Short mmCIF file of C-alpha atoms and ligand atoms in Angstrom, two decimals:
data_model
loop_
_atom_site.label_atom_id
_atom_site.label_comp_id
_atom_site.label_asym_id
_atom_site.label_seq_id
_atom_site.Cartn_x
_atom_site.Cartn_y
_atom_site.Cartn_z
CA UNK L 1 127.82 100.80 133.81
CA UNK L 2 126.54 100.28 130.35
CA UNK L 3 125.76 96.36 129.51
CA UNK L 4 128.40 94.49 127.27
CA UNK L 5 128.78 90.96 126.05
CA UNK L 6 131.58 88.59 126.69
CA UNK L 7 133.11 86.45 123.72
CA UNK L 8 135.65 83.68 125.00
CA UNK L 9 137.41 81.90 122.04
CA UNK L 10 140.29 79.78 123.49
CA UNK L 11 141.90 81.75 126.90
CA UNK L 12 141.07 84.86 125.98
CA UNK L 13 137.92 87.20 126.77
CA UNK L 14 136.95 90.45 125.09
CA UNK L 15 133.94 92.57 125.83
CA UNK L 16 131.58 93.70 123.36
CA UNK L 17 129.48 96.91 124.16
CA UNK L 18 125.42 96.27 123.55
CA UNK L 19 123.27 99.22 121.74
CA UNK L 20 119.73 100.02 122.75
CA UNK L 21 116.91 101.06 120.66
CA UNK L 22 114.36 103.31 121.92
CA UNK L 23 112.15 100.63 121.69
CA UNK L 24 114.47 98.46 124.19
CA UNK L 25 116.09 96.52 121.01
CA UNK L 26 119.58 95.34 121.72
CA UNK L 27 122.54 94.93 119.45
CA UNK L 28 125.89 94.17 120.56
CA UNK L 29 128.51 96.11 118.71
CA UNK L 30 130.86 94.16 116.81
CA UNK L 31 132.75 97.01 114.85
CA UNK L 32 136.00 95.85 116.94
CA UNK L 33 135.70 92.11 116.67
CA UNK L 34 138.09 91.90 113.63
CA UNK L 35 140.56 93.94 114.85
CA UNK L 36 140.77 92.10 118.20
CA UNK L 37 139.98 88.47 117.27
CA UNK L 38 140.49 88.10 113.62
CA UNK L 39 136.87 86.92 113.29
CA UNK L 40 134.51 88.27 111.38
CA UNK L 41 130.55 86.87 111.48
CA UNK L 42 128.59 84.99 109.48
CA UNK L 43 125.18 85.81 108.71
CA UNK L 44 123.17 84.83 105.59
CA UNK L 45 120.43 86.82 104.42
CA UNK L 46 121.41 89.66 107.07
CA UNK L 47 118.80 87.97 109.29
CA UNK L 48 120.56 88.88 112.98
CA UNK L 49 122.47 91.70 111.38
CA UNK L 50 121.83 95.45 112.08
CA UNK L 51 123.51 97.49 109.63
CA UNK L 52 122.12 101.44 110.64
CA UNK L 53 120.75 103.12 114.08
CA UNK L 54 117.37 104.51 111.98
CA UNK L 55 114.94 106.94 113.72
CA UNK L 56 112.47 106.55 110.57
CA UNK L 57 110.88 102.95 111.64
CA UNK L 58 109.87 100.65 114.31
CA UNK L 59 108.28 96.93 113.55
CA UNK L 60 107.76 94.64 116.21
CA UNK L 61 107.82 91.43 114.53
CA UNK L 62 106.45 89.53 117.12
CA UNK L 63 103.72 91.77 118.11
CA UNK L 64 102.63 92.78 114.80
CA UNK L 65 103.59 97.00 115.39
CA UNK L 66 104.54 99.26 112.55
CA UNK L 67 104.92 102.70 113.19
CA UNK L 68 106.69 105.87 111.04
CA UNK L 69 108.59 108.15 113.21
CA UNK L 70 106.85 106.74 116.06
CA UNK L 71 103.16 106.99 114.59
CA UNK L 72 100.68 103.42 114.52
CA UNK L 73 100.62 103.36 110.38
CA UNK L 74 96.87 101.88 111.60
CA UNK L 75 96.61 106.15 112.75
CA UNK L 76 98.04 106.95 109.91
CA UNK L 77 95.86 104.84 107.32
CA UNK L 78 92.98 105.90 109.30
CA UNK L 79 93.53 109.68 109.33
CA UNK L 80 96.51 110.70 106.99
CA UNK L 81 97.03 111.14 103.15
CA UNK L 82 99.78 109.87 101.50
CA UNK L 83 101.40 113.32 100.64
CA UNK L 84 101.41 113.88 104.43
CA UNK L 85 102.92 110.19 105.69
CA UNK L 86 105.66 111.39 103.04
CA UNK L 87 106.32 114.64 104.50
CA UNK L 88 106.44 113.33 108.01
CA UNK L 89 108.75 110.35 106.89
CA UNK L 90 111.36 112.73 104.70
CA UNK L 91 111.08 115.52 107.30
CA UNK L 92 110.59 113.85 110.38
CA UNK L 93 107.52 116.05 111.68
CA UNK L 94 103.99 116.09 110.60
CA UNK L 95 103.34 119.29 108.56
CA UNK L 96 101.22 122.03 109.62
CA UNK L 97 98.74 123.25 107.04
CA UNK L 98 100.95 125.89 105.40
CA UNK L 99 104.26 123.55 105.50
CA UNK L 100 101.78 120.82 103.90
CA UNK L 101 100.16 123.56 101.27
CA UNK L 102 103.73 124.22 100.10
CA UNK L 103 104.38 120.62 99.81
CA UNK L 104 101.22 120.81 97.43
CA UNK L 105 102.52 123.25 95.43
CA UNK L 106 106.10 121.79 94.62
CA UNK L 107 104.72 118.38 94.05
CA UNK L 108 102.47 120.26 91.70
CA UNK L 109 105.72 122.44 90.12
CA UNK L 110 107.72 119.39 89.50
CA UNK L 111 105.15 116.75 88.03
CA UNK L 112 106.12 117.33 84.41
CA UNK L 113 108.88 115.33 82.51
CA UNK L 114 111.12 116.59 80.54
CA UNK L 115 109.91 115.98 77.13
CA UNK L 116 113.05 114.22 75.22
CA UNK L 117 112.58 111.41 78.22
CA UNK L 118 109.55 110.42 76.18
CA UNK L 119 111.47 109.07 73.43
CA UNK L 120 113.15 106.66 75.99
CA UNK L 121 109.99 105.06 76.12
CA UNK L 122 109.31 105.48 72.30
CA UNK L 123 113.02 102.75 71.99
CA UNK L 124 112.30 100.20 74.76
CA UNK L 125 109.95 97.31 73.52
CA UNK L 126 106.71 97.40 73.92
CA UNK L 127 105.86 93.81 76.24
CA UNK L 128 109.18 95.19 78.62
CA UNK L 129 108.61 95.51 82.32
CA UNK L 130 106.97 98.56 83.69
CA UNK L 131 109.07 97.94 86.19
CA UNK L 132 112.68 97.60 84.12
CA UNK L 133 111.22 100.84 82.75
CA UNK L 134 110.63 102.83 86.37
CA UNK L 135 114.34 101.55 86.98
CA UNK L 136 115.85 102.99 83.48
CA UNK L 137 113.80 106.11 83.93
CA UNK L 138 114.25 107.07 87.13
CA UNK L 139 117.79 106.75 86.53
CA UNK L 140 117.81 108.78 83.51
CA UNK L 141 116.00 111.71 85.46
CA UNK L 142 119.77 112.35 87.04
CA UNK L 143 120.77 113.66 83.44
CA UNK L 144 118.00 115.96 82.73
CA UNK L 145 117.78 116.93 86.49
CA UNK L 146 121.11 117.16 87.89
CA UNK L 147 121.29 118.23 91.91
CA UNK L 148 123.31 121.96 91.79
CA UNK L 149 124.70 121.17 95.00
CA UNK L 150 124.71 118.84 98.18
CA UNK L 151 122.82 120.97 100.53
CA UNK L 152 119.79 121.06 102.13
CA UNK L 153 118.16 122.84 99.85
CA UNK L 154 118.90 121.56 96.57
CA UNK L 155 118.23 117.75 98.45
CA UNK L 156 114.69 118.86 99.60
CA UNK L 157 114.46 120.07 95.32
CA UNK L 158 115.53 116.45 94.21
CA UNK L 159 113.37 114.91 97.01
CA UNK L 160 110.23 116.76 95.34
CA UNK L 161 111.27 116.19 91.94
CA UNK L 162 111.04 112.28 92.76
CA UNK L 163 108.24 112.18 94.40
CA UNK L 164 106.37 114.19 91.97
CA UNK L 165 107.69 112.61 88.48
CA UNK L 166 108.06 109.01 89.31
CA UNK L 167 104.42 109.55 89.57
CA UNK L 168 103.97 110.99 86.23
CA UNK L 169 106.73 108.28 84.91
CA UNK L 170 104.40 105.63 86.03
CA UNK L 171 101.47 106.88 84.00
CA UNK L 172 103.52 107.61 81.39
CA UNK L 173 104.53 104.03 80.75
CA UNK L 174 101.37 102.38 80.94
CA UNK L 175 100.03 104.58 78.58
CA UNK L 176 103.07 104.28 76.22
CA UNK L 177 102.55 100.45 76.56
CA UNK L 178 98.83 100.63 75.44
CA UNK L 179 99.71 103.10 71.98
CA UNK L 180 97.56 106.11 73.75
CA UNK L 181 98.11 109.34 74.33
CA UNK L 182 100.06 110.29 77.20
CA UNK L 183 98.05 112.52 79.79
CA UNK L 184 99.46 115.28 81.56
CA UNK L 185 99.34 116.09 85.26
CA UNK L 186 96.70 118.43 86.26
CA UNK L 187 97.20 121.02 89.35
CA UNK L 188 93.71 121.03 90.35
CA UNK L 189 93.35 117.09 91.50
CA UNK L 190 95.54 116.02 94.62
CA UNK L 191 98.82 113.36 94.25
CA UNK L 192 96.67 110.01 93.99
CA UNK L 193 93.71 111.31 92.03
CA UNK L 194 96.23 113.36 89.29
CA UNK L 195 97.97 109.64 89.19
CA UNK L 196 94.73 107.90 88.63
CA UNK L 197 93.59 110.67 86.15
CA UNK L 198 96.69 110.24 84.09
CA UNK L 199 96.24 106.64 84.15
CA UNK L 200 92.31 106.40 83.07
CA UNK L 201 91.77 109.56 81.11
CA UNK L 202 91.42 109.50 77.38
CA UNK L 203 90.15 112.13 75.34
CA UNK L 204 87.33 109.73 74.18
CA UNK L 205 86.13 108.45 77.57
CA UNK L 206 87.07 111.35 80.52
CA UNK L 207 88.12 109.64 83.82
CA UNK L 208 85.56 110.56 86.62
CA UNK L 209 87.22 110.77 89.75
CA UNK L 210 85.93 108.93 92.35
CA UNK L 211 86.49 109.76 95.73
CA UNK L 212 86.66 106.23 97.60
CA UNK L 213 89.16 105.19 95.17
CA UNK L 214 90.96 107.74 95.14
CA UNK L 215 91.18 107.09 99.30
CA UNK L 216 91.62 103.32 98.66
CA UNK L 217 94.65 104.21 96.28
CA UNK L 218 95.86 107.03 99.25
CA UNK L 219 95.85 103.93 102.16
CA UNK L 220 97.36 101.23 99.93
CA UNK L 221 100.41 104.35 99.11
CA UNK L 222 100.52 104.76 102.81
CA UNK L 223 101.03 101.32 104.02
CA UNK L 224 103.44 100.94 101.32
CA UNK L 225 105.63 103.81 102.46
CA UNK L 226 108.14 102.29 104.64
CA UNK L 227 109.54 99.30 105.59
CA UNK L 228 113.07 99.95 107.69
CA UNK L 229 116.01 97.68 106.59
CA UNK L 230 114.00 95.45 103.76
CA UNK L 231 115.85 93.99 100.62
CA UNK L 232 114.75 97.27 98.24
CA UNK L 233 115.57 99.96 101.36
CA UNK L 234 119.03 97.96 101.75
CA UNK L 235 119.98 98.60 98.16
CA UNK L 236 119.34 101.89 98.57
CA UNK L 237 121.31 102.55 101.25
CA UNK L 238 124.15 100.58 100.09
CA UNK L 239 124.58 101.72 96.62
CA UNK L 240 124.28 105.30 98.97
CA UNK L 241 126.68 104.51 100.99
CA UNK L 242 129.08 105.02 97.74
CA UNK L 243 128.01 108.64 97.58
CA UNK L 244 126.38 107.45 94.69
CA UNK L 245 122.95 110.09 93.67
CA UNK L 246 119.80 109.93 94.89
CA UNK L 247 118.01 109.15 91.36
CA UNK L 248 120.78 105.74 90.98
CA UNK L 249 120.15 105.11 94.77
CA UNK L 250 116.65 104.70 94.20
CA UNK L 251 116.60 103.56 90.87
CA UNK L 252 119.31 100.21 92.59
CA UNK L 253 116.01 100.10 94.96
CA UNK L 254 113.04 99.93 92.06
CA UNK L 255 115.64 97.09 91.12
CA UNK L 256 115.29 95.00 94.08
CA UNK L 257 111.92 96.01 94.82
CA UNK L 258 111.14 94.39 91.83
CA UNK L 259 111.82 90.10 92.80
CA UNK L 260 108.95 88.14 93.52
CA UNK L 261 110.17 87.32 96.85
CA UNK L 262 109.77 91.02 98.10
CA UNK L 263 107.51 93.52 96.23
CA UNK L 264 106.76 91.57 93.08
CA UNK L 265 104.95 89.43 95.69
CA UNK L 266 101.73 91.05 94.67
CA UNK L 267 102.02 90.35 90.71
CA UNK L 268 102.90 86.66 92.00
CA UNK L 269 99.34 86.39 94.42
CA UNK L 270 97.40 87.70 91.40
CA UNK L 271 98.94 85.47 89.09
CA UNK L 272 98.44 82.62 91.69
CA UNK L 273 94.85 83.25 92.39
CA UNK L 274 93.76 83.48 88.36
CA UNK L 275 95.84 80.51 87.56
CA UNK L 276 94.00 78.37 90.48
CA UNK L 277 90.66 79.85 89.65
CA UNK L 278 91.53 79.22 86.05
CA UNK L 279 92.36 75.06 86.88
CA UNK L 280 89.95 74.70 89.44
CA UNK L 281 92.58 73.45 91.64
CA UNK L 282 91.50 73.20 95.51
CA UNK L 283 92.77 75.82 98.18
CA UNK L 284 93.72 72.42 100.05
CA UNK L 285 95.97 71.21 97.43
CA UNK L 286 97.37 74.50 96.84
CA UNK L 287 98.72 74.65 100.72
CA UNK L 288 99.84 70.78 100.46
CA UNK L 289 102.00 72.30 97.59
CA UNK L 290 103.41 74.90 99.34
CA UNK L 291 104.29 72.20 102.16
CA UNK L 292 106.19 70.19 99.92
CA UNK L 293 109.67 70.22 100.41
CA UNK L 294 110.08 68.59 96.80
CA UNK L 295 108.02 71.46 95.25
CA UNK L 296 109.54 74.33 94.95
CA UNK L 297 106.21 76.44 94.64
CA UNK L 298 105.34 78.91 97.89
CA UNK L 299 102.18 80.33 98.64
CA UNK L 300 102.59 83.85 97.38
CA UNK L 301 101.65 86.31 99.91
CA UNK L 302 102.40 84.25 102.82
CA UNK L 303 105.55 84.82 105.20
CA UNK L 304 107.53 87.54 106.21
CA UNK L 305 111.50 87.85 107.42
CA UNK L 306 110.41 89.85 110.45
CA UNK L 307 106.53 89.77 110.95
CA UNK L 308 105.76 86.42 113.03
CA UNK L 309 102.21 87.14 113.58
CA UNK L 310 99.39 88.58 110.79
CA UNK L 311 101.21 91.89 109.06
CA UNK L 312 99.13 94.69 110.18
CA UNK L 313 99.23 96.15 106.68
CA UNK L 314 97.62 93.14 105.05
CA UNK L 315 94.80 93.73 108.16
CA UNK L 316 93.99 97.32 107.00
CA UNK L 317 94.52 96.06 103.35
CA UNK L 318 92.00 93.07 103.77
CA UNK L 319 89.39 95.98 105.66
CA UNK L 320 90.25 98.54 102.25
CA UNK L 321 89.89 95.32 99.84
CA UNK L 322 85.98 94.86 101.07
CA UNK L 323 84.96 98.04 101.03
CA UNK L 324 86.25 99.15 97.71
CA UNK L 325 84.51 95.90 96.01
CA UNK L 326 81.59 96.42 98.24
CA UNK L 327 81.38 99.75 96.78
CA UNK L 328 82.26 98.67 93.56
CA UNK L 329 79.53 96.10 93.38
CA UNK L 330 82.83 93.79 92.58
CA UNK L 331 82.18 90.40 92.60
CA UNK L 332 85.72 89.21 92.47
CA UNK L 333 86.05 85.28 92.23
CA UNK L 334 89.61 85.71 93.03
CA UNK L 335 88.42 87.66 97.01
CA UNK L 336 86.72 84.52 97.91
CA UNK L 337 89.46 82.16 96.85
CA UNK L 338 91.85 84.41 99.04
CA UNK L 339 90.06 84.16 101.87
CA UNK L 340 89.64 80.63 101.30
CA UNK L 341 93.04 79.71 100.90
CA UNK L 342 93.69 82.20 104.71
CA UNK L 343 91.23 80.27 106.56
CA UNK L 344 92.77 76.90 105.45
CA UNK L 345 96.43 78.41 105.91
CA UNK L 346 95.97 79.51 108.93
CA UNK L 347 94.32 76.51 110.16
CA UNK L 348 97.39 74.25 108.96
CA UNK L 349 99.73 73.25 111.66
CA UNK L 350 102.99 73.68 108.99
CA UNK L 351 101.72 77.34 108.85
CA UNK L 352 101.06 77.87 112.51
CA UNK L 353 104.10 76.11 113.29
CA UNK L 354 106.23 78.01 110.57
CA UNK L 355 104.38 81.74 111.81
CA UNK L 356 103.24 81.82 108.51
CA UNK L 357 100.27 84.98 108.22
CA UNK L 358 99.34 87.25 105.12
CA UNK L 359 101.65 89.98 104.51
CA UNK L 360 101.20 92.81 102.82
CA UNK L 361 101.02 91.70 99.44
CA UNK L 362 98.05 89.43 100.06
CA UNK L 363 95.21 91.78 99.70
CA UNK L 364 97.22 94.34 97.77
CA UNK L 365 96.70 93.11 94.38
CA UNK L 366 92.52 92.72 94.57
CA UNK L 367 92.35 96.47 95.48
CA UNK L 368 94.58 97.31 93.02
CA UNK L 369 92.41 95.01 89.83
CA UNK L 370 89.20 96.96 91.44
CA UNK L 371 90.58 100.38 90.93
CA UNK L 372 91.49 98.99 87.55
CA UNK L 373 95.72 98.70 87.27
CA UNK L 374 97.02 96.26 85.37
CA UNK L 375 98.62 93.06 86.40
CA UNK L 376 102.25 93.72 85.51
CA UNK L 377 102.16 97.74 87.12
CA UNK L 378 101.34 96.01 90.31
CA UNK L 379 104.82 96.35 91.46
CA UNK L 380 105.25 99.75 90.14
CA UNK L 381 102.44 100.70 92.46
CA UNK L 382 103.97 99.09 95.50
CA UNK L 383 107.42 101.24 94.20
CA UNK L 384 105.52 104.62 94.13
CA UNK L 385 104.39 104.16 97.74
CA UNK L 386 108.11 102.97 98.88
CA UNK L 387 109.37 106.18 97.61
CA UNK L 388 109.28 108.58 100.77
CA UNK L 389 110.68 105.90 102.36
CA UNK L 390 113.53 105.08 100.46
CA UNK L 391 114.56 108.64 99.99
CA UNK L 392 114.28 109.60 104.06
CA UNK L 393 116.64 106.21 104.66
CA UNK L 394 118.80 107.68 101.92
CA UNK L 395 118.93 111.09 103.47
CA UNK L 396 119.44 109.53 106.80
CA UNK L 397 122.22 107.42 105.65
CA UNK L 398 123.95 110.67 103.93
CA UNK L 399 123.73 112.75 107.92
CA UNK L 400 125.12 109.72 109.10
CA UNK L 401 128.41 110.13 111.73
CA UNK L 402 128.94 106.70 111.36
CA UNK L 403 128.53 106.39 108.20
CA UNK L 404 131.18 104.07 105.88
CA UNK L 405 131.05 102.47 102.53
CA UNK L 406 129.10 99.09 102.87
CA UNK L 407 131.39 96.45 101.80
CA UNK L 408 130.57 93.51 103.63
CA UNK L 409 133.42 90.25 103.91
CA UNK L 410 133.23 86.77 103.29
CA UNK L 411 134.21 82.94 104.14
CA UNK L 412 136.21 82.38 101.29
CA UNK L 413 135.97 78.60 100.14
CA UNK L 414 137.21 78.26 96.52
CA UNK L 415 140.17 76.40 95.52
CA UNK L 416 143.77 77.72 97.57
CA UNK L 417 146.45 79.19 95.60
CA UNK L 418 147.30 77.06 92.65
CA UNK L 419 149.40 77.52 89.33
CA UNK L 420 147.99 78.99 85.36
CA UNK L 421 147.81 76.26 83.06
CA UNK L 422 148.48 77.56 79.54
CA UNK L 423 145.41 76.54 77.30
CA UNK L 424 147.85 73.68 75.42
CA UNK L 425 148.22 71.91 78.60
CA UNK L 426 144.38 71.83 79.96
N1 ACO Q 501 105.04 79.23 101.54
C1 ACO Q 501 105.49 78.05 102.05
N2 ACO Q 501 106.53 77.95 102.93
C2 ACO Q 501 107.13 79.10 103.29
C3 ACO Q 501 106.70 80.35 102.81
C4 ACO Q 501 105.61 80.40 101.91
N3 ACO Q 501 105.16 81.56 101.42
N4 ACO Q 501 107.49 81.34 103.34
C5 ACO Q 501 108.37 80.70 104.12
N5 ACO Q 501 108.15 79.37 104.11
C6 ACO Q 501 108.87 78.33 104.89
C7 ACO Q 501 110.21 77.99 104.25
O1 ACO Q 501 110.09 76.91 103.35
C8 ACO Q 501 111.02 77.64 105.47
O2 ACO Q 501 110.64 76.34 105.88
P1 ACO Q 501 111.71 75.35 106.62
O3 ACO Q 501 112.26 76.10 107.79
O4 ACO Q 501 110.88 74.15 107.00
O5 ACO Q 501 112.76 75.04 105.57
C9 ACO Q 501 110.54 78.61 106.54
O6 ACO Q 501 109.18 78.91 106.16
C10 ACO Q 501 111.33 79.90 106.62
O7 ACO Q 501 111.40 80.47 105.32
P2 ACO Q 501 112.60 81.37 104.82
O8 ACO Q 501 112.60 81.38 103.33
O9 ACO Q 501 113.86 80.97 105.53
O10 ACO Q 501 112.14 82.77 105.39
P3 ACO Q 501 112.75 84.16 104.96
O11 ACO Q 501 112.57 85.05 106.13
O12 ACO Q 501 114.13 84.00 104.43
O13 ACO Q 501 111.82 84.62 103.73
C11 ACO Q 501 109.98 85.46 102.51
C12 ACO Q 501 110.76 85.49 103.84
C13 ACO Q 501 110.95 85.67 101.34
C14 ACO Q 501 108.99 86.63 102.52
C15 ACO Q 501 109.24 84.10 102.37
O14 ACO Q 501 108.29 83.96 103.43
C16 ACO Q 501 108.53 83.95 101.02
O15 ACO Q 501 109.16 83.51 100.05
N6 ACO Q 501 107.20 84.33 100.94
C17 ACO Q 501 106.50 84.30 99.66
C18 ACO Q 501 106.81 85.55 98.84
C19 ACO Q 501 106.17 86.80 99.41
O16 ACO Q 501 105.00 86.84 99.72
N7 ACO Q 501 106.99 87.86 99.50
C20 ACO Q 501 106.54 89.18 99.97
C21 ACO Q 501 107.11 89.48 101.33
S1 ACO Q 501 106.53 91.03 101.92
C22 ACO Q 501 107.42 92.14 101.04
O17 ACO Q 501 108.53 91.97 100.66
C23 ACO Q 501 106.77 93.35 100.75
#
């Protein structure tokens, strides 16, 4: 008999059926608690709340696991390219070399932008977000790209389309930002060196692509590239769940993705690191700050909702982050102080006691000022890489059978029904 739960609220009993993951994960099923009981649950921040079955992702918190569609991302970083990890996370397969070629050849197909979208970027102010910008753009792309139909075919189209302009779109704006001249994609360099081509280039000073960055750039895409139920995958799916378009959808995401409590998290560590280096404050008294209930500073880049033990993202980042300066010849003040400021963190009993490790976002930013991205695109990096993900939840969530509007309740606890004062009377 399958394994249920057992609620007793005054002298009555009702059984709850449990779910298991593949993974052994257990959830008991509460979809008839309202009707039966009249309760509904309470649960800030989502934090014991499962709100799909998902076949895209499995973290272990606790252990420190990630894997995409049931493959270490540690295999992945080590042997995969970016284009790939998307192909097996929107299609659910790894690609053989023909399925992967073709891939090629429609990221290549769609990677221009339609012209008029320039003069978007021509009417927003110069010092806005590139972030704000990725959001407005992406969601303009629905009006000069509109899906035909919802079918497979014209899906897998829009899917491409994404993943091949919001790369261009990123380029685009930093180059906007700057006053030079926008480059365009070319079809003989692969996904992350056409990016960092249309980034660097200039018809003064041709960019010379190097092929370590250019793998750096691939491994910090592919440990961005999912992240099951987070804050930015969440919006997604919910503002999905209306039926809503996959460009708004993922647009809602870039949104979210874009606090400094989730992927503007690497902007913050940056920001953190330059501003300590800058005051020659102590790593000590930066950690004593972070402690201090009265303060409401955090240590950027530390702490994770599900990841109790060191993310094993920020591991592979910290490995990337070495090599890249090592091969650089980087002598990055801002490294050392990192790795200062982990050794003293991690030696800290509020730390150990709070499971307090690197995440992702840590390392992410040093790689990032190597290969020569600006502070402020940071985030616009980390959205890039989120991409495949957010658009194989989305298409998940859309081949749902359970699928239903989201629309969660509440515990209502304003003021109870009382009268309109006219405005004389107030
Ligand atoms: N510095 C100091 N204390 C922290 C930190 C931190 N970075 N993170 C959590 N804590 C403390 C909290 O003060 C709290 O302490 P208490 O229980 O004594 O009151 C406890 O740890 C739990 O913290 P919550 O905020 O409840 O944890 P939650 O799971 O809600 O938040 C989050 C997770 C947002 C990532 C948090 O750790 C944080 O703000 N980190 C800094 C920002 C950051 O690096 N974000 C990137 C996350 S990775 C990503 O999104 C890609």
């Amino acid at each position: 008999m399958s394994e249920t739960v057992k609620i007793i609220y005054g002298d009555q009993t009702i059984e709850l059926p449990v779910i298991i993951g593949s993974e052994g994960e257990k959830a008991v099923d509460i979809t008839q608690l309202r009707n039966k009981t009249g309760f509904i649950t309470y649960d800030p921040g989502f934090a014991n709340t499962g709100s799909c079955k998902s076949a895209i992702t499995f973290m272990d918190g606790e252990k420190g696991i990630l894997r995409y569609r049931g493959i270490p991302v540690e295999q992945l970083a080590e042997h995969s390219s970016f284009r790939e990890t998307a192909y097996l996370l929107v299609h659910d397969k790894l690609p053989s070399l023909r399925e992967l070629n073709r891939f090629s050849i429609l990221l290549n197909d769609h990677s221009l932008v339609h012209e008029d979208m320039r003069q978007f970027y021509e009417t927003f102010p110069r010092a806005s977000h590139p972030m704000g910008l990725l959001s407005s753009m992406v969601n303009a792309l629905r009006s000069f790209y509109p899906e035909l139909r919802i079918d497979e075919e014209e899906i897998d189209m829009t899917v491409t389309r994404l993943l091949s302009k919001v790369r261009t779109l990123a380029a685009m704006s930093f180059k906007i930002s700057r006053g030079h001249k926008v480059v365009y994609p070319r079809p003989d360099l692969s996904y992350c060196a056409n990016f960092l081509n249309m980034m660097f280039d200039t018809p003064v000073r041709p960019y010379l692509v190097d092929n370590d960055l250019v793998r750096a750039l691939d491994v910090f895409w592919i440990l961005h590239a999912d992240h099951e139920q987070n804050c930015s995958t969440s919006a997604v799916r919910l503002v999905g769940s209306a039926r809503t378009n996959l460009y708004a959808s993922i647009s809602a995401g870039i949104a979210a993705l874009w606090g400094p409590l989730h992927g503007g998290a690497n902007q913050a560590v940056i920001e953190m690191l330059t501003q300590v280096h800058r005051n020659g404050e102590t790593v000590k008294r930066l950690v004593e700050r972070a402690k201090d209930k009265n303060d409401p500073f955090r240590l950027m880049g530390f702490g994770h909702r599900v990841y109790k033990t060191y993310d094993p993202r920020a591991l592979i980042m910290k490995g990337v982050c070495d090599k890249v300066l090592d091969r650089l010849k980087i002598d990055d003040p801002l490294l050392d102080l990192a790795k200062q400021l982990e050794a003293v963190a991690l030696e800290d009993d509020y730390f150990v006691s709070h499971n307090l490790y690197p995440n992702v976002d840590f390392y992410s930013g040093i790689i990032l000022r190597a290969i020569g991205i600006p502070t402020n695109m940071f985030t616009v990096m980390f959205a890039i890489g989120r991409l495949p993900g957010w658009i194989a939840q989305w298409k998940e969530s859309m081949d749902d059978p359970e699928w239903r509007i989201g629309r969660p309740r509440q515990v209502y606890t304003g003021p109870r029904l009382r009268d309109y004062t006219p405005i004389d009377d107030r």
